[in-house]
Amino acid sequence: MLNDIALGRYFPGNSLLHRLDPRIKIVLLFLFLAIIFLWVNSLVYLALGSMTAALIFTAKIPLRMVATSLKPLWWIILFTFLLHFFGTEGEGIFQLGSLTATWEGLKQGGLITFRLALLIILSALLTFTTDPLALTDAIESLLSPLKRFGVPAHELAMMMTIALRFIPTIIEETDRIIKAQESRGADFTTGNILTRVKNFVPILVPLFIAAFRRADDLATAMEARCYRGGEGRTRLRRLQLGRLDYTACGVSALIVGGIFLLTQWGII
Amino acid sequence: MNIIEISRLTYVYAAAKENTPALNGINLNIGEGEFVAIVGANGSGKSTLARHLNALLLPTEGTCKVMGLDTARPENLWDIRRQVGLVFQNPDNQLVAAIVEDEVAFGPENLGLPPAEIRLRVDKALQAVGLTEQLHFAPHLLSGGQKQRLAIAGALAMEPKCLVLDEATAMLDPQGREEVMQVARDLREQGLTLICITHFMEEAALADRVVVMHQGKIVAQGTPKEILAATDLAKWGLEPPLATEIADRLRRRGLNLPRGICREDELVATLCP
């Protein structure tokens, strides 16, 4: 029942994007997200769109998966498009009650929709091409300069690792509890929404109790193995920047610089 | 030399009613390279004792020394935990990392060792428990026996002097139990001090010395022959190993078998010389 929950959507591979240092990927992702927000311009979007398409192609991510990544936000995208389609002043296309669809609205709506899709797909590319553990290491590494301002970088990363470790275990356990309750006649599939929510209480209670017990056991086991926080701790794997990473930064800088100059000179 | 020296150790859980001690005046020395099995019924205090061995619990009274270091002194804490590896009962609740090699690396990482050294230790520990091929697996995909072997590898990577298995086989199927005990025996051959807390008498039969606990006290100790083949295990809520049971019944049927059989291979050797 719960086994179909995909954990992380990592696609193992060996493309440029896969080999890029996860820290660089995160930083560049934020850079491009910022550009998409700052320049609402069809030519900029076209350039970034083709870049994204090239990345998807080289990373061999199935297009079906790219589409799936858009699915959760499908309604928001549609709503935004309709808002612009009917809400922009201009030459009317057709009338729907008191609402007028306009050509300008179509153009604006299309642009915003494309922008949203680009934002989502670019972010999804990060999780598609990065092992969740590498991502955790990268977040710890990127946040560690903020430690002196009290940001618990190591603790956050440790929490993410433990979550990655225990989510499958807890899903298994949930499955088992559901089966146990069903075998005693519990019913999770009929009744109105309120009854169904109420029926989930006998699942949640044992699940929570077990989770707390696990947490207690795990804390003891970690202590027994000399865990004492991030201070003085070393790592088996270390992230190291290579030529590919510097090249990626250089290329991205050129793209950003190019867009900046072209817009400054009024060419696009 | 003694690795563990426990004298007059008493421990009372803070939440205990009427201050009943979980451990009551324990005296126990364990020598280097020894294989000791601690047996006892539920609530006999054997797990509480295990937790004293690497300073997870501190004595209410008396002392517990590991390699001559007093567990009650905070400055000894990390040295003690490095020397005594502890493997717990529940295979799912003691693995920290989302991938096998990271799990083994967890201890050495905590010690602040250089990455190259951690790599060496991880490979060595995984080889010792026979999980080299599962290097990149996620722990939840391993079998119960493999998970416990992984937990042992995690403890071994700290290069401890002494390994404590706290009912490490209790939640495993017979095959997983056999896997874990095989690894434990191999490690023991290599000179590791092994303390095995168990309520399986078949496991205790493999030890050099068996210590019986009952209601927070050590009530008997000796070789497996002396303890397990003795008839009064029942008064401590324990059952003799299957081999002893069978030997006893055969003896009652008139077969002339020597006393003190407590392992399956001994029984087989006696019956089919």
Coordinates of N, CA and C in Angstrom, one line a residue, chain A residues 1 11 15 21 23 43 50-51 121 149 170 177 183 189 225-226 249:
Chain A
M1 N 0.8 -1.2 0.0 CA 0.0 0.0 0.0 C 0.9 1.2 0.0
F11 N 18.0 9.6 -10.0 CA 18.3 8.8 -11.1 C 19.8 8.6 -11.2
S15 N 26.3 11.5 -16.0 CA 26.3 12.7 -16.9 C 27.1 13.8 -16.3
D21 N 29.9 18.7 -8.5 CA 29.8 18.8 -7.1 C 28.5 19.3 -6.6
R23 N 27.5 20.8 -4.1 CA 27.5 22.2 -3.6 C 27.3 23.2 -4.7
L43 N 13.0 36.2 -24.3 CA 14.3 35.7 -24.9 C 15.1 35.0 -23.8
S50 N 16.2 26.4 -23.2 CA 17.0 25.5 -24.1 C 18.1 24.9 -23.2
M51 N 18.7 25.7 -22.3 CA 19.7 25.2 -21.4 C 19.2 24.0 -20.6
I121 N 11.2 22.7 -12.9 CA 12.0 21.6 -13.5 C 13.5 21.8 -13.1
F149 N 27.1 32.0 13.5 CA 25.9 32.7 13.8 C 24.8 31.8 14.4
I170 N 10.1 3.2 8.7 CA 8.8 3.6 9.3 C 7.7 3.4 8.3
I177 N 1.4 -2.0 10.7 CA 0.3 -1.6 11.6 C -1.0 -1.6 11.0
S183 N -6.6 -6.6 10.1 CA -6.9 -8.0 10.4 C -7.8 -8.1 11.7
T189 N -11.3 2.3 4.4 CA -11.6 2.7 3.0 C -13.1 3.2 2.8
R225 N 28.7 4.9 20.4 CA 29.7 4.9 19.4 C 30.4 6.3 19.3
C226 N 30.5 6.9 20.5 CA 31.3 8.1 20.7 C 30.7 9.3 20.0
C249 N 31.0 26.7 -13.3 CA 30.8 28.0 -12.8 C 31.2 29.1 -13.8

